[in-house]
Short mmCIF file of C-alpha atoms in Angstrom, two decimals:
data_model
loop_
_atom_site.label_atom_id
_atom_site.label_comp_id
_atom_site.label_asym_id
_atom_site.label_seq_id
_atom_site.Cartn_x
_atom_site.Cartn_y
_atom_site.Cartn_z
CA MET A 241 93.39 94.13 106.56
CA LEU A 242 95.28 93.00 104.51
CA ILE A 243 99.17 92.49 104.57
CA LEU A 244 100.89 91.53 101.28
CA GLN A 245 104.65 91.07 100.69
CA CYS A 246 106.97 93.11 98.36
CA PRO A 247 108.86 90.90 96.35
CA TYR A 248 110.61 93.44 95.59
CA CYS A 249 111.54 95.54 98.69
CA GLY A 250 110.75 92.89 100.75
CA ILE A 251 108.44 94.88 103.07
CA ASP A 252 105.65 94.04 104.99
CA ALA A 253 103.60 96.28 103.34
CA GLU A 254 100.00 96.79 104.67
CA GLU A 255 96.62 97.31 102.49
CA THR A 256 96.65 101.72 102.54
CA GLU A 257 100.83 101.10 101.60
CA LEU A 258 99.54 100.05 98.51
CA ALA A 259 97.20 100.55 95.01
CA PRO A 260 95.08 97.51 93.06
CA GLY A 261 95.97 97.16 89.82
CA GLY A 262 93.12 94.77 89.10
CA GLU A 263 93.54 91.01 87.77
CA ALA A 264 96.34 89.42 87.07
CA HIS A 265 97.78 87.93 83.45
CA LEU A 266 95.14 89.25 81.53
CA LYS A 267 96.88 88.92 77.67
CA ARG A 268 96.58 91.56 76.14
CA HIS A 269 94.32 91.82 72.34
CA GLY A 270 95.09 95.31 70.39
CA PRO A 271 95.28 96.07 66.57
CA GLY A 272 94.21 92.55 65.06
CA SER A 273 92.84 90.73 67.33
CA SER A 274 89.01 89.82 67.19
CA ASP A 275 86.44 91.88 68.00
CA GLU A 276 85.52 89.09 70.71
CA ASP A 277 89.54 88.96 72.32
CA PHE A 278 89.60 92.60 72.31
CA HIS A 279 86.10 92.60 74.34
CA ASP A 280 86.98 90.03 76.90
CA TYR A 281 90.43 91.69 77.13
CA LEU A 282 88.81 94.91 78.61
CA PHE A 283 85.98 94.16 79.94
CA ALA A 284 85.79 89.77 80.56
CA ARG A 285 87.15 89.71 84.76
CA GLU A 286 87.27 86.81 87.10
CA ASN A 287 85.79 87.12 89.97
CA PRO A 288 85.68 84.07 92.64
CA ARG A 289 84.92 82.72 95.53
CA GLY A 290 88.43 81.78 96.13
CA VAL A 291 91.61 81.80 94.40
CA HIS A 292 92.80 84.94 92.79
CA PHE A 293 95.40 86.57 91.40
CA GLU A 294 95.30 90.17 91.55
CA ARG A 295 98.46 93.15 90.28
CA TRP A 296 99.19 95.45 93.62
CA ARG A 297 102.14 98.67 93.65
CA HIS A 298 103.24 99.32 96.15
CA ALA A 299 102.62 102.95 96.05
CA ASN A 300 103.97 104.09 98.79
CA GLY A 301 106.84 102.48 99.04
CA CYS A 302 109.38 101.47 97.04
CA GLY A 303 106.73 102.00 93.97
CA LYS A 304 106.90 98.38 92.14
CA TRP A 305 104.21 96.62 90.64
CA PHE A 306 103.58 92.77 91.58
CA HIS A 307 101.72 90.03 91.75
CA ALA A 308 100.01 88.43 94.81
CA ALA A 309 97.32 84.88 95.00
CA ARG A 310 94.88 85.55 98.08
CA ASP A 311 92.04 83.65 98.68
CA THR A 312 88.51 86.37 98.16
CA ALA A 313 87.00 85.50 100.69
CA THR A 314 89.25 84.48 103.40
CA LEU A 315 92.03 86.95 102.60
CA GLU A 316 94.48 84.08 102.86
CA VAL A 317 97.43 85.44 100.70
CA PHE A 318 99.57 82.50 99.01
CA GLY A 319 102.23 84.19 98.29
CA THR A 320 103.83 87.47 95.94
CA TYR A 321 106.32 87.27 93.31
CA PRO A 322 107.85 89.35 90.50
CA ALA A 323 105.88 90.64 88.16
CA GLN A 324 107.51 90.17 85.11
CA THR A 325 106.36 87.01 84.35
CA THR A 326 102.83 85.79 82.40
CA GLU A 327 101.92 82.96 84.89
CA PRO A 328 101.63 82.11 88.99
CA PRO A 329 105.85 80.84 89.02
CA LYS A 330 105.33 76.99 90.54
CA GLU A 331 105.83 77.13 93.95
CA ILE A 332 103.59 79.42 94.28
CA ARG A 333 100.71 77.63 92.80
CA ASP A 334 102.35 74.73 94.84
CA ALA A 335 101.61 76.57 97.90
CA ILE A 336 97.59 77.32 97.15
CA THR A 337 97.56 73.86 95.58
CA ALA A 338 98.78 72.53 99.15
CA ARG A 339 96.26 74.72 100.72
CA ARG A 340 93.13 74.39 97.98
CA PRO A 341 94.31 70.98 96.11
CA GLY A 342 91.03 71.54 92.57
CA TRP A 343 91.62 74.32 92.66
CA ARG A 344 91.76 76.50 88.86
CA TRP A 345 91.71 79.99 88.55
CA ARG A 346 91.50 80.98 84.35
CA GLU A 347 93.99 78.20 82.05
CA PHE A 348 95.77 77.83 85.78
CA SER A 349 95.30 75.09 87.97
CA MET B 666 120.89 134.39 92.32
CA SER B 667 118.01 134.45 94.79
CA ASP B 668 118.11 132.83 98.26
CA ALA B 669 116.76 129.87 98.51
CA VAL B 670 114.56 129.10 101.75
CA SER B 671 113.25 125.41 103.00
CA ALA B 672 109.73 124.62 102.44
CA LEU B 673 109.08 126.10 106.26
CA LYS B 674 111.98 128.60 106.83
CA GLY B 675 112.52 126.42 110.35
CA ALA B 676 109.47 125.89 111.69
CA SER B 677 109.59 124.19 114.53
CA PHE B 678 106.71 122.89 117.20
CA ASP B 679 107.51 121.35 121.76
CA GLY B 680 105.49 118.63 122.12
CA LEU B 681 105.99 114.66 123.57
CA VAL B 682 109.14 115.38 121.21
CA ARG B 683 110.71 118.53 119.48
CA VAL B 684 109.72 118.71 116.01
CA GLU B 685 111.72 120.75 113.78
CA GLU B 686 111.76 120.98 109.72
CA CYS B 687 115.23 120.86 108.95
CA GLY B 688 116.37 123.42 106.37
CA LEU B 689 117.71 123.38 103.38
CA GLN B 690 119.82 119.83 102.36
CA GLY B 691 120.90 118.56 98.82
CA MET B 692 118.86 115.98 98.23
CA ILE B 693 119.80 113.90 94.87
CA THR B 694 117.96 111.14 93.01
CA LEU B 695 119.94 108.56 90.91
CA ARG B 696 118.53 105.85 89.41
CA GLY B 697 120.53 103.13 87.74
CA ASP B 698 121.76 99.22 87.72
CA LEU B 699 122.76 99.08 92.33
CA SER B 700 125.06 96.75 91.02
CA ASN B 701 126.89 98.47 88.68
CA ARG B 702 129.94 99.75 89.58
CA ALA B 703 130.31 103.16 88.37
CA VAL B 704 126.42 104.21 89.85
CA ALA B 705 127.78 102.70 93.33
CA LYS B 706 130.70 105.10 92.61
CA ALA B 707 128.54 108.16 91.73
CA ALA B 708 127.08 107.31 94.60
CA THR B 709 130.05 106.74 96.94
CA SER B 710 132.36 109.39 96.06
CA VAL B 711 129.97 112.37 95.98
CA SER B 712 128.61 111.41 99.57
CA GLY B 713 132.18 109.87 101.55
CA GLN B 714 129.04 107.00 102.36
CA LYS B 715 129.90 103.41 101.60
CA MET B 716 126.62 101.45 99.71
CA PRO B 717 123.13 100.66 101.91
CA GLY B 718 122.07 96.72 101.71
CA GLN B 719 117.69 97.04 101.48
CA ASN B 720 115.53 98.89 103.22
CA ARG B 721 119.03 100.81 104.76
CA ALA B 722 121.16 104.12 104.69
CA ASN B 723 123.66 105.02 105.98
CA VAL B 724 124.08 108.52 106.80
CA ALA B 725 126.30 110.77 108.42
CA GLY B 726 124.97 114.41 109.26
CA GLU B 727 123.75 116.37 105.64
CA SER B 728 126.05 112.94 104.08
CA GLY B 729 124.24 110.25 103.04
CA ILE B 730 122.63 107.20 100.73
CA CYS B 731 119.16 105.58 101.11
CA TRP B 732 117.72 102.84 99.50
CA MET B 733 115.32 103.74 97.54
CA SER B 734 113.86 100.78 96.08
CA PRO B 735 115.84 98.30 93.82
CA ASP B 736 116.72 100.79 91.05
CA GLU B 737 116.78 103.92 93.36
CA LEU B 738 118.93 105.72 95.26
CA LEU B 739 118.64 109.05 97.85
CA VAL B 740 121.86 110.31 97.18
CA LEU B 741 122.32 112.85 100.64
CA VAL B 742 125.01 115.55 100.29
CA PRO B 743 124.81 119.34 101.96
CA TYR B 744 122.94 122.19 99.94
CA SER B 745 125.54 123.95 98.36
CA GLU B 746 127.53 121.74 96.80
CA ALA B 747 124.33 119.66 95.83
CA GLY B 748 124.36 121.24 91.79
CA ALA B 749 128.25 120.34 92.00
CA ALA B 750 127.80 116.93 93.40
CA VAL B 751 125.46 116.06 90.25
CA GLU B 752 127.55 116.71 87.72
CA LYS B 753 130.41 114.53 89.68
CA MET B 754 127.63 111.50 89.54
CA THR B 755 126.83 112.29 86.02
CA ALA B 756 130.44 112.34 84.41
CA THR B 757 131.51 109.45 86.76
CA LEU B 758 128.23 107.84 85.70
CA GLY B 759 129.41 107.78 81.82
CA LYS B 760 126.76 106.40 78.95
CA VAL B 761 125.50 103.65 82.12
CA HIS B 762 122.31 103.37 81.87
CA SER B 763 121.53 106.20 84.59
CA LEU B 764 119.64 108.96 85.67
CA ALA B 765 121.31 111.42 88.48
CA VAL B 766 119.03 114.37 89.46
CA ASN B 767 119.18 117.70 91.41
CA VAL B 768 115.61 117.47 93.66
CA SER B 769 116.43 119.11 96.79
CA ASP B 770 113.93 121.77 96.40
CA ALA B 771 111.54 119.32 96.11
CA ARG B 772 111.47 117.72 98.80
CA ALA B 773 110.95 119.34 103.31
CA VAL B 774 113.46 117.55 105.35
CA PHE B 775 111.00 116.82 109.36
CA ARG B 776 113.44 115.75 112.30
CA LEU B 777 111.72 114.81 115.72
CA SER B 778 113.60 114.19 118.29
CA GLY B 779 112.60 112.89 122.46
CA PRO B 780 112.50 109.66 123.53
CA ALA B 781 108.22 109.44 122.05
CA ALA B 782 109.49 110.03 119.38
CA ARG B 783 108.82 106.28 118.59
CA ASP B 784 105.00 106.59 119.69
CA VAL B 785 104.48 110.21 117.92
CA LEU B 786 105.68 108.54 114.09
CA ALA B 787 103.97 105.37 114.92
CA LYS B 788 100.53 107.31 115.21
CA LEU B 789 101.03 107.78 111.51
CA CYS B 790 102.32 105.72 109.79
CA PRO B 791 101.32 101.77 109.01
CA VAL B 792 105.08 100.14 109.59
CA ASP B 793 106.52 98.02 113.01
CA LEU B 794 108.20 101.48 114.77
CA SER B 795 109.78 98.44 117.64
CA PRO B 796 113.15 99.37 118.78
CA GLU B 797 113.10 95.65 117.72
CA ALA B 798 111.83 96.08 114.69
CA PHE B 799 112.89 99.28 113.18
CA GLY B 800 116.38 101.59 114.30
CA PRO B 801 119.42 103.43 113.30
CA GLY B 802 120.55 101.84 110.44
CA GLN B 803 117.02 101.01 108.78
CA PHE B 804 114.91 103.10 106.00
CA ARG B 805 111.45 103.39 105.28
CA ARG B 806 109.36 104.45 102.65
CA THR B 807 105.49 104.32 103.74
CA ARG B 808 102.62 107.38 104.03
CA LEU B 809 102.12 109.82 106.31
CA ALA B 810 98.46 109.85 106.86
CA GLN B 811 97.08 110.99 103.52
CA VAL B 812 100.84 111.99 101.33
CA PRO B 813 103.54 109.28 101.11
CA ALA B 814 106.86 109.80 103.16
CA ALA B 815 110.36 107.85 104.13
CA PHE B 816 111.82 107.94 107.49
CA TRP B 817 115.14 107.06 108.92
CA MET B 818 116.81 106.73 112.73
CA ASP B 819 119.93 109.56 112.89
CA ASP B 820 119.90 107.91 116.89
CA ALA B 821 117.98 105.79 119.15
CA GLU B 822 115.12 108.47 119.93
CA THR B 823 115.64 110.81 116.27
CA PHE B 824 114.57 110.26 113.48
CA ARG B 825 114.64 111.93 110.48
CA ILE B 826 110.85 112.32 107.71
CA VAL B 827 111.51 113.68 103.52
CA CYS B 828 108.01 114.28 102.51
CA PHE B 829 107.70 116.32 99.28
CA ARG B 830 107.78 120.01 99.82
CA SER B 831 103.91 120.76 98.68
CA VAL B 832 102.95 118.66 101.64
CA ALA B 833 105.28 120.17 104.22
CA GLN B 834 102.20 122.47 105.64
CA TYR B 835 100.25 118.96 106.07
CA VAL B 836 103.32 117.28 107.89
CA PHE B 837 104.25 119.96 110.31
CA ASP B 838 101.18 120.23 110.48
CA LEU B 839 100.23 115.98 111.60
CA LEU B 840 103.32 115.72 113.38
CA LYS B 841 102.16 118.66 115.70
CA ALA B 842 98.93 116.94 116.50
CA ALA B 843 100.19 113.54 116.55
CA ALA B 844 102.84 115.56 119.30
CA HIS B 845 100.43 117.07 121.11
CA PRO B 846 101.35 117.71 124.42
CA ALA B 847 98.32 115.66 125.66
CA ALA B 848 98.18 112.33 123.24
CA ALA B 849 100.42 110.04 124.78
CA VAL B 850 100.57 107.15 124.19
CA GLY B 851 102.96 105.64 125.68
CA TYR B 852 103.36 102.80 123.81
CA HIS B 853 106.84 102.19 122.71
CA THR B 854 108.63 104.22 125.53
CA SER B 855 106.87 105.02 128.93
CA VAL B 856 107.75 108.78 128.59
CA GLY B 857 105.77 111.34 127.77
CA GLY B 858 103.06 107.94 128.57
#
């Protein structure tokens, strides 16, 4: 069972109170971008065994979208942070480094 | 004007706890920047209650303010006053980016009262309802089995639950099943166990 703390209302929400929103930090490629970029934006997703960044929505709660950093293999949660960012904040990356030295995820490490 | 009726017309059930539909309750959704003084004044002036903190509710009888999310409050007023309250709030809010809407007829309210109330509600939602974790003054939005709901405690043995009107019968049936006399668990309270 996954328990994530919603960064907006501070509630430790159990998985059934949340709605998953897929991978975090996708950069949108719309009109004017190359076919390859648009293809990757639509279809190319990470599928790591280990550190992963996801979007979640506190659907049966305050209703806000937020980001979570967790380990897909162990379900360890490194932290959650608000959605108004295009990259993981430093404290989240530091928390991951402390537990998983040398981690990489897309362009972040 | 036609007579307004609540979702289940005050239906009730006596089991491990008393489950009753509370009847008509005025409810106003107020969205906006909660740190804005006009927004706070709009909520406090019609309810007569203070602004609640995060995940908290200040409710007395049929009037109160519940913290729904960082930009949303649920303002409770007596049903007959809801229309006038919205007009007053809208005037108070002025040009502040915000929204006040009367949602009284879109919701249903239940009361769960009795020493085993914590046990009954804990069967239905993924929330720690131990007395140390949840008590009067706190407010929680969550799910009741398959539908969204919110609740707070009027006192140590009484919950009030708000859900959408369209699922009122479902929620009443859920609460009745959880409060069935043969379904005592005696986890949070020994009474009824």
